[in-house]
mmCIF file of C-alpha atoms in Angstrom:
data_model
loop_
_atom_site.group_PDB
_atom_site.id
_atom_site.type_symbol
_atom_site.label_atom_id
_atom_site.label_comp_id
_atom_site.label_asym_id
_atom_site.label_seq_id
_atom_site.Cartn_x
_atom_site.Cartn_y
_atom_site.Cartn_z
ATOM 1 C CA MET A 144 87.597 113.502 115.423
ATOM 2 C CA PRO A 145 89.283 110.140 114.614
ATOM 3 C CA GLN A 146 91.312 110.116 111.418
ATOM 4 C CA ALA A 147 89.761 108.069 108.597
ATOM 5 C CA LEU A 148 91.730 104.942 107.808
ATOM 6 C CA GLN A 149 93.676 105.163 104.568
ATOM 7 C CA ARG A 150 93.286 102.414 101.971
ATOM 8 C CA TYR A 151 96.445 101.631 99.993
ATOM 9 C CA ALA A 152 96.930 100.330 96.466
ATOM 10 C CA ALA A 153 98.882 97.069 96.396
ATOM 11 C CA VAL A 154 100.683 95.044 93.745
ATOM 12 C CA SER A 155 101.212 91.338 94.378
ATOM 13 C CA LEU A 156 104.031 89.123 93.056
ATOM 14 C CA PHE A 157 104.119 85.314 93.175
ATOM 15 C CA SER A 158 100.508 85.582 94.310
ATOM 16 C CA GLY A 159 99.566 81.906 94.165
ATOM 17 C CA CYS A 160 95.931 81.288 95.015
ATOM 18 C CA GLY A 161 95.782 84.643 96.824
ATOM 19 C CA GLY A 162 96.291 83.946 100.531
ATOM 20 C CA MET A 163 98.321 87.064 101.244
ATOM 21 C CA ASP A 164 96.145 89.217 98.989
ATOM 22 C CA LEU A 165 92.923 88.012 100.590
ATOM 23 C CA GLY A 166 94.231 88.793 104.064
ATOM 24 C CA ALA A 167 95.436 92.220 102.923
ATOM 25 C CA GLU A 168 92.055 93.089 101.455
ATOM 26 C CA GLN A 169 90.129 91.753 104.451
ATOM 27 C CA THR A 170 91.732 94.455 106.576
ATOM 28 C CA GLY A 171 90.023 97.162 104.545
ATOM 29 C CA ARG A 172 93.421 98.907 104.436
ATOM 30 C CA ALA A 173 94.659 97.589 101.062
ATOM 31 C CA GLN A 174 93.265 96.934 97.595
ATOM 32 C CA VAL A 175 95.268 94.720 95.237
ATOM 33 C CA VAL A 176 95.212 96.311 91.770
ATOM 34 C CA TRP A 177 97.567 93.941 89.931
ATOM 35 C CA ALA A 178 98.902 90.456 90.650
ATOM 36 C CA ILE A 179 100.912 87.750 88.898
ATOM 37 C CA ASP A 180 101.619 84.035 89.135
ATOM 38 C CA ASN A 181 102.579 81.343 86.639
ATOM 39 C CA GLU A 182 100.702 78.355 88.109
ATOM 40 C CA HIS A 183 97.484 77.888 86.140
ATOM 41 C CA TRP A 184 95.202 76.381 88.771
ATOM 42 C CA ALA A 185 96.369 78.805 91.447
ATOM 43 C CA VAL A 186 95.501 81.658 89.080
ATOM 44 C CA GLU A 187 92.076 80.135 88.431
ATOM 45 C CA THR A 188 91.435 79.957 92.185
ATOM 46 C CA TYR A 189 92.583 83.567 92.554
ATOM 47 C CA LYS A 190 90.238 84.739 89.797
ATOM 48 C CA ARG A 191 87.262 82.974 91.335
ATOM 49 C CA ASN A 192 87.813 84.453 94.791
ATOM 50 C CA LEU A 193 89.584 87.783 94.297
ATOM 51 C CA GLY A 194 89.117 88.953 90.730
ATOM 52 C CA HIS A 195 90.593 89.032 87.241
ATOM 53 C CA HIS A 196 93.367 91.539 87.956
ATOM 54 C CA ILE A 197 95.858 88.662 88.130
ATOM 55 C CA VAL A 198 98.149 87.880 85.186
ATOM 56 C CA GLU A 199 99.095 84.265 84.454
ATOM 57 C CA SER A 200 102.668 84.502 83.211
ATOM 58 C CA ASP A 201 106.369 84.029 83.861
ATOM 59 C CA ILE A 202 107.290 87.104 85.906
ATOM 60 C CA THR A 203 110.707 87.311 84.258
ATOM 61 C CA GLN A 204 109.012 87.918 80.908
ATOM 62 C CA VAL A 205 106.568 90.614 82.048
ATOM 63 C CA ASP A 206 107.073 94.387 82.063
ATOM 64 C CA VAL A 207 106.359 96.208 85.299
ATOM 65 C CA PRO A 208 102.810 97.558 84.927
ATOM 66 C CA GLY A 209 101.964 101.251 85.057
ATOM 67 C CA VAL A 210 99.628 100.976 88.052
ATOM 68 C CA PRO A 211 99.520 102.802 91.383
ATOM 69 C CA CYS A 212 101.389 100.970 94.116
ATOM 70 C CA ASP A 213 101.697 101.981 97.751
ATOM 71 C CA ILE A 214 102.498 98.464 99.022
ATOM 72 C CA LEU A 215 104.240 95.633 97.195
ATOM 73 C CA LEU A 216 103.363 92.126 98.402
ATOM 74 C CA ALA A 217 105.680 89.275 97.447
ATOM 75 C CA GLY A 218 106.025 85.598 98.265
ATOM 76 C CA PRO A 219 108.815 84.344 95.993
ATOM 77 C CA PRO A 220 109.339 80.562 95.831
ATOM 78 C CA CYS A 221 110.816 79.195 99.037
ATOM 79 C CA GLN A 222 111.753 75.625 98.092
ATOM 80 C CA ASP A 223 115.420 76.383 97.430
ATOM 81 C CA TYR A 224 115.726 78.127 100.795
ATOM 82 C CA SER A 225 113.918 75.442 102.779
ATOM 83 C CA THR A 226 115.957 73.170 105.022
ATOM 84 C CA LEU A 227 113.508 70.376 104.106
ATOM 85 C CA TRP A 228 114.903 70.462 100.575
ATOM 86 C CA ASN A 229 118.424 70.874 99.206
ATOM 87 C CA HIS A 230 118.885 74.403 100.613
ATOM 88 C CA ASP A 231 120.572 75.419 97.342
ATOM 89 C CA GLY A 232 119.474 79.054 97.609
ATOM 90 C CA LEU A 233 121.202 81.276 95.061
ATOM 91 C CA LYS A 234 122.559 78.298 93.117
ATOM 92 C CA THR A 235 119.249 77.826 91.279
ATOM 93 C CA ALA A 236 117.225 79.960 88.871
ATOM 94 C CA ARG A 237 114.195 79.643 91.155
ATOM 95 C CA GLY A 238 116.254 80.794 94.131
ATOM 96 C CA ASN A 239 117.149 83.966 92.221
ATOM 97 C CA LEU A 240 113.562 85.053 91.587
ATOM 98 C CA PHE A 241 113.884 87.547 94.446
ATOM 99 C CA ARG A 242 115.588 89.701 91.798
ATOM 100 C CA GLN A 243 112.138 90.263 90.309
ATOM 101 C CA VAL A 244 111.018 91.763 93.610
ATOM 102 C CA ALA A 245 113.904 94.224 93.398
ATOM 103 C CA ARG A 246 113.007 94.994 89.774
ATOM 104 C CA PHE A 247 109.408 95.828 90.658
ATOM 105 C CA LEU A 248 110.500 97.868 93.676
ATOM 106 C CA SER A 249 112.931 99.862 91.542
ATOM 107 C CA GLU A 250 110.238 100.840 89.048
ATOM 108 C CA LEU A 251 107.092 101.123 91.155
ATOM 109 C CA LEU A 252 108.852 102.762 94.154
ATOM 110 C CA PRO A 253 106.082 101.849 96.589
ATOM 111 C CA ALA A 254 105.967 103.324 100.064
ATOM 112 C CA ALA A 255 106.435 99.866 101.561
ATOM 113 C CA PHE A 256 106.654 96.158 100.879
ATOM 114 C CA VAL A 257 106.074 92.809 102.570
ATOM 115 C CA LEU A 258 108.098 89.758 101.549
ATOM 116 C CA GLU A 259 107.348 86.289 102.915
ATOM 117 C CA ASN A 260 109.666 83.282 102.757
ATOM 118 C CA VAL A 261 111.050 80.486 104.915
ATOM 119 C CA PRO A 262 113.527 81.090 107.756
ATOM 120 C CA GLY A 263 116.085 79.064 105.798
ATOM 121 C CA LEU A 264 116.641 82.127 103.611
ATOM 122 C CA LEU A 265 118.730 83.534 106.456
ATOM 123 C CA SER A 266 121.160 80.590 106.436
ATOM 124 C CA ALA A 267 121.217 79.411 102.799
ATOM 125 C CA ASN A 268 124.601 79.419 101.063
ATOM 126 C CA GLY A 269 126.321 79.983 104.382
ATOM 127 C CA GLY A 270 124.421 83.233 104.929
ATOM 128 C CA ALA A 271 125.494 84.699 101.587
ATOM 129 C CA ALA A 272 121.974 84.428 100.163
ATOM 130 C CA TRP A 273 120.491 86.692 102.826
ATOM 131 C CA THR A 274 123.311 89.212 102.376
ATOM 132 C CA VAL A 275 122.449 89.502 98.661
ATOM 133 C CA VAL A 276 118.668 89.511 99.167
ATOM 134 C CA ARG A 277 118.877 92.111 101.939
ATOM 135 C CA HIS A 278 120.986 94.390 99.740
ATOM 136 C CA ALA A 279 118.550 93.992 96.838
ATOM 137 C CA LEU A 280 115.607 94.959 99.052
ATOM 138 C CA ARG A 281 117.364 97.879 100.721
ATOM 139 C CA TYR A 282 118.758 99.413 97.551
ATOM 140 C CA PRO A 283 116.526 98.150 94.705
ATOM 141 C CA THR A 284 117.291 100.929 92.216
ATOM 142 C CA SER A 285 121.052 100.440 92.427
ATOM 143 C CA PHE A 286 120.687 96.655 92.535
ATOM 144 C CA ALA A 287 118.571 96.763 89.381
ATOM 145 C CA GLY A 288 121.130 99.033 87.699
ATOM 146 C CA ARG A 289 118.829 102.039 87.349
ATOM 147 C CA SER A 290 120.597 105.356 86.865
ATOM 148 C CA ASP A 291 117.686 107.540 85.725
ATOM 149 C CA GLY A 292 116.985 109.065 89.107
ATOM 150 C CA PRO A 293 118.215 109.392 92.680
ATOM 151 C CA PRO A 294 118.855 106.091 94.490
ATOM 152 C CA VAL A 295 115.987 104.832 96.613
ATOM 153 C CA ARG A 296 116.535 103.113 99.927
ATOM 154 C CA TYR A 297 114.217 101.052 102.104
ATOM 155 C CA ASP A 298 114.561 100.559 105.847
ATOM 156 C CA ILE A 299 113.799 96.902 106.485
ATOM 157 C CA SER A 300 113.000 94.560 109.346
ATOM 158 C CA ALA A 301 113.311 90.771 109.233
ATOM 159 C CA GLN A 302 111.348 88.710 111.715
ATOM 160 C CA VAL A 303 110.764 84.955 111.995
ATOM 161 C CA VAL A 304 107.135 84.498 112.997
ATOM 162 C CA ASP A 305 105.085 81.419 113.855
ATOM 163 C CA MET A 306 101.766 82.003 112.096
ATOM 164 C CA ALA A 307 100.030 80.361 115.090
ATOM 165 C CA ASP A 308 101.035 83.468 117.075
ATOM 166 C CA LEU A 309 99.038 85.532 114.560
ATOM 167 C CA GLY A 310 95.820 83.526 114.982
ATOM 168 C CA VAL A 311 96.313 80.804 112.364
ATOM 169 C CA PRO A 312 95.416 77.293 113.634
ATOM 170 C CA GLN A 313 98.690 75.980 112.201
ATOM 171 C CA HIS A 314 102.296 76.101 113.351
ATOM 172 C CA ARG A 315 104.026 77.671 110.361
ATOM 173 C CA GLU A 316 107.312 79.495 110.907
ATOM 174 C CA ARG A 317 108.001 82.060 108.220
ATOM 175 C CA LEU A 318 110.416 84.911 107.626
ATOM 176 C CA ILE A 319 108.573 88.200 107.220
ATOM 177 C CA VAL A 320 110.598 91.041 105.740
ATOM 178 C CA VAL A 321 108.919 94.454 105.894
ATOM 179 C CA GLY A 322 110.383 97.491 104.177
ATOM 180 C CA VAL A 323 109.417 101.159 104.329
ATOM 181 C CA ARG A 324 110.888 103.781 101.989
ATOM 182 C CA SER A 325 113.477 105.784 103.928
ATOM 183 C CA ASP A 326 112.259 109.213 102.814
ATOM 184 C CA LEU A 327 108.979 108.670 104.695
ATOM 185 C CA GLY A 328 110.757 109.005 108.028
ATOM 186 C CA VAL A 329 109.114 106.032 109.769
ATOM 187 C CA ARG A 330 110.450 102.627 110.697
ATOM 188 C CA PRO A 331 108.949 99.325 109.528
ATOM 189 C CA PRO A 332 106.663 97.804 112.151
ATOM 190 C CA VAL A 333 107.364 94.826 114.340
ATOM 191 C CA VAL A 334 104.879 92.117 113.382
ATOM 192 C CA PRO A 335 102.443 91.784 116.316
ATOM 193 C CA THR A 336 101.827 88.333 117.801
ATOM 194 C CA PRO A 337 98.392 88.726 119.416
ATOM 195 C CA TYR A 338 97.818 84.970 119.838
ATOM 196 C CA ALA A 339 101.244 84.038 121.216
ATOM 197 C CA SER A 340 99.827 83.147 124.624
ATOM 198 C CA ARG A 341 96.659 81.476 123.379
ATOM 199 C CA HIS A 342 96.772 79.595 120.064
ATOM 200 C CA VAL A 343 93.717 78.666 118.019
ATOM 201 C CA THR A 344 93.474 74.860 118.094
ATOM 202 C CA VAL A 345 92.545 72.221 115.536
ATOM 203 C CA ARG A 346 89.404 71.489 117.535
ATOM 204 C CA GLU A 347 88.316 75.129 117.368
ATOM 205 C CA ALA A 348 89.082 75.393 113.671
ATOM 206 C CA LEU A 349 87.628 72.106 112.443
ATOM 207 C CA ASP A 350 85.178 70.751 115.019
ATOM 208 C CA LEU A 351 83.278 73.694 116.526
ATOM 209 C CA ASN A 352 81.913 74.790 113.165
ATOM 210 C CA PRO A 353 82.505 71.857 110.793
ATOM 211 C CA LEU A 354 82.256 72.217 107.037
ATOM 212 C CA PRO A 355 78.984 70.946 105.551
ATOM 213 C CA ASP A 356 79.313 67.830 103.415
ATOM 214 C CA ASP A 357 78.454 69.807 100.268
ATOM 215 C CA ALA A 358 81.015 72.600 100.830
ATOM 216 C CA PRO A 359 83.159 73.372 97.745
ATOM 217 C CA ASN A 360 86.367 71.296 97.528
ATOM 218 C CA HIS A 361 85.402 69.371 100.684
ATOM 219 C CA GLU A 362 86.211 65.767 99.829
ATOM 220 C CA ARG A 363 86.002 62.807 102.171
ATOM 221 C CA GLY A 364 89.120 60.714 102.529
ATOM 222 C CA LEU A 365 89.481 57.590 100.431
ATOM 223 C CA ASP A 366 92.496 56.161 102.211
ATOM 224 C CA SER A 367 93.564 52.618 101.546
ATOM 225 C CA GLU A 368 92.838 49.983 104.177
ATOM 226 C CA GLN A 369 96.570 49.806 104.914
ATOM 227 C CA VAL A 370 96.762 53.541 105.626
ATOM 228 C CA VAL A 371 93.668 53.407 107.845
ATOM 229 C CA GLU A 372 95.128 50.557 109.879
ATOM 230 C CA ARG A 373 98.475 52.357 110.148
ATOM 231 C CA LEU A 374 96.845 55.546 111.439
ATOM 232 C CA LYS A 375 94.986 53.543 114.101
ATOM 233 C CA LEU A 376 98.372 52.763 115.632
ATOM 234 C CA ILE A 377 99.379 56.434 115.872
ATOM 235 C CA PRO A 378 98.038 58.521 118.802
ATOM 236 C CA GLN A 379 96.791 62.055 118.245
ATOM 237 C CA GLY A 380 99.721 64.426 117.793
ATOM 238 C CA SER A 381 102.201 61.611 117.051
ATOM 239 C CA ASN A 382 103.715 60.341 113.806
ATOM 240 C CA TYR A 383 105.125 57.206 112.201
ATOM 241 C CA LYS A 384 107.657 56.781 115.014
ATOM 242 C CA ALA A 385 104.845 55.599 117.304
ATOM 243 C CA ILE A 386 104.618 52.331 115.335
ATOM 244 C CA PRO A 387 107.005 49.703 116.752
ATOM 245 C CA THR A 388 109.935 48.720 114.564
ATOM 246 C CA GLY A 389 109.216 45.455 112.818
ATOM 247 C CA HIS A 390 105.439 45.915 112.876
ATOM 248 C CA PRO A 391 103.784 45.134 109.502
ATOM 249 C CA HIS A 392 102.596 48.749 109.259
ATOM 250 C CA ALA A 393 105.909 50.331 110.307
ATOM 251 C CA VAL A 394 107.455 52.770 107.821
ATOM 252 C CA LYS A 395 110.712 54.653 107.507
ATOM 253 C CA GLY A 396 110.526 58.442 107.477
ATOM 254 C CA MET A 397 112.967 61.290 107.165
ATOM 255 C CA MET A 398 110.893 64.063 108.748
ATOM 256 C CA SER A 399 108.240 64.488 111.419
ATOM 257 C CA HIS A 400 105.432 65.108 108.914
ATOM 258 C CA VAL A 401 105.317 61.443 107.867
ATOM 259 C CA TYR A 402 102.004 59.894 108.974
ATOM 260 C CA ARG A 403 101.525 62.613 111.562
ATOM 261 C CA ARG A 404 98.105 62.911 113.168
ATOM 262 C CA LEU A 405 96.697 66.193 114.366
ATOM 263 C CA ASP A 406 96.403 66.975 118.057
ATOM 264 C CA PRO A 407 92.935 68.511 118.486
ATOM 265 C CA ASP A 408 94.090 70.711 121.356
ATOM 266 C CA LYS A 409 96.994 72.328 119.489
ATOM 267 C CA PRO A 410 97.437 74.136 116.174
ATOM 268 C CA ALA A 411 98.021 71.886 113.182
ATOM 269 C CA TYR A 412 101.535 71.139 112.027
ATOM 270 C CA THR A 413 102.798 72.964 108.933
ATOM 271 C CA ILE A 414 100.915 72.159 105.742
ATOM 272 C CA ILE A 415 103.522 71.524 103.039
ATOM 273 C CA ALA A 416 102.932 71.922 99.321
ATOM 274 C CA GLU A 417 104.363 68.626 98.131
ATOM 275 C CA GLY A 418 106.085 65.469 99.259
ATOM 276 C CA GLY A 419 105.938 61.713 99.081
ATOM 277 C CA GLY A 420 103.811 59.092 100.770
ATOM 278 C CA GLY A 421 102.792 59.805 104.333
ATOM 279 C CA THR A 422 103.268 63.582 104.041
ATOM 280 C CA HIS A 423 99.757 64.189 102.712
ATOM 281 C CA GLY A 424 96.732 65.346 104.628
ATOM 282 C CA TYR A 425 94.398 62.402 105.115
ATOM 283 C CA HIS A 426 91.135 63.959 104.060
ATOM 284 C CA HIS A 427 91.598 64.106 100.279
ATOM 285 C CA VAL A 428 93.029 61.602 97.802
ATOM 286 C CA ARG A 429 90.983 62.284 94.683
ATOM 287 C CA THR A 430 92.210 63.545 91.333
ATOM 288 C CA ASN A 431 92.226 67.254 92.180
ATOM 289 C CA TYR A 432 93.911 66.835 95.556
ATOM 290 C CA PRO A 433 97.479 67.652 94.372
ATOM 291 C CA ARG A 434 96.241 70.995 93.024
ATOM 292 C CA VAL A 435 94.507 71.863 96.284
ATOM 293 C CA ARG A 436 97.429 70.758 98.430
ATOM 294 C CA ARG A 437 99.939 72.746 96.391
ATOM 295 C CA GLN A 438 97.887 75.928 96.604
ATOM 296 C CA ILE A 439 97.324 75.681 100.361
ATOM 297 C CA GLY A 440 100.904 74.655 101.093
ATOM 298 C CA ASN A 441 102.284 77.605 99.119
ATOM 299 C CA ALA A 442 99.858 80.207 100.464
ATOM 300 C CA VAL A 443 100.321 82.787 103.195
ATOM 301 C CA PRO A 444 97.386 82.227 105.577
ATOM 302 C CA PRO A 445 95.011 85.195 105.134
ATOM 303 C CA THR A 446 94.612 85.616 108.902
ATOM 304 C CA ALA A 447 98.352 86.146 109.275
ATOM 305 C CA ALA A 448 98.544 88.436 106.251
ATOM 306 C CA ALA A 449 95.823 90.607 107.769
ATOM 307 C CA VAL A 450 97.818 91.098 110.979
ATOM 308 C CA ILE A 451 100.978 92.003 109.048
ATOM 309 C CA VAL A 452 99.302 94.396 106.596
ATOM 310 C CA THR A 453 97.348 96.139 109.355
ATOM 311 C CA ALA A 454 100.576 96.840 111.258
ATOM 312 C CA LEU A 455 102.214 98.172 108.099
ATOM 313 C CA ALA A 456 99.189 100.305 107.156
ATOM 314 C CA ASP A 457 99.218 101.879 110.621
ATOM 315 C CA VAL A 458 102.857 102.891 110.131
ATOM 316 C CA LEU A 459 102.168 104.350 106.681
ATOM 317 C CA GLN A 460 99.189 106.293 107.984
ATOM 318 C CA ALA A 461 101.383 107.729 110.716
ATOM 319 C CA ALA A 462 103.818 108.873 108.012
ATOM 320 C CA GLY A 463 101.018 110.791 106.300
ATOM 321 C CA GLY A 464 101.547 112.971 103.245
ATOM 322 C CA GLN A 465 102.330 111.814 99.737
ATOM 323 C CA LEU A 466 103.329 108.157 99.709
ATOM 324 C CA THR A 467 103.920 107.767 95.992
ATOM 325 C CA ARG A 468 107.362 109.105 95.151
ATOM 326 C CA ASP A 469 107.487 111.793 92.467
ATOM 327 C CA SER A 470 109.326 110.697 89.339
#
């Protein structure tokens, strides 16, 4: 008789609008019991779609809750590790928020965790940032300075994954760190890439089953005449570089996202959370657009989260027995 699938209690840090949490819950293998984020509108979106178990607060000022936790989910801010920004890493307060992940691990002692960030974490500060973060995740109790029990160690894997390989219609390279508590006797899973040979395209995602005009948050573009004329000069899949130098609509850009049009037969390019003119999506320009863009750009796509959490849940189920460590 097939073994019933175990459902695990999860705690979520830096939850944003809930992309990772939604994907985790859609698997049927995890239930988020507590979450936290400090961005008001992201928290409001989370509450509307996932529930009121999220706390709106500065994580550095919050005590670790006394809730069950088999899996810790965490997506600490990535801006200071991104090569699109200053790549300051550990030099900033925001870049040190990974310490909160270690703090929660050291007190909750979950069976496993998933941490998502940008690949630039591996190279920030000349590689020193990853050395510190890896140590904090492997040995959270010693890193957090806890001496009230035996040290706890996690076996970890670090894998750079293109979310398009996981079924997301968007090229989005991210570092996925998975940890499993060493006493369980199983290794962290390799993140599967079931769509690596056949990506979901923009056409499939947007055109085959288009959103109705009255769908929530679906706003038609109100681009200026200048922007419309500029985009007419850019072929599908190209960007501002397609406009000849000296043309009245030519612009200067520092990265490929500037005035980039989607290619309907490929996944979308990476949706970023913020940036100047020409880096926006060209469907929304109304008052609430910055809120929506920030939430989407910061979120882990639920489809990808579901693949990752399913692989981890399978490993934990294979471990069997008592997952919550006795205090």
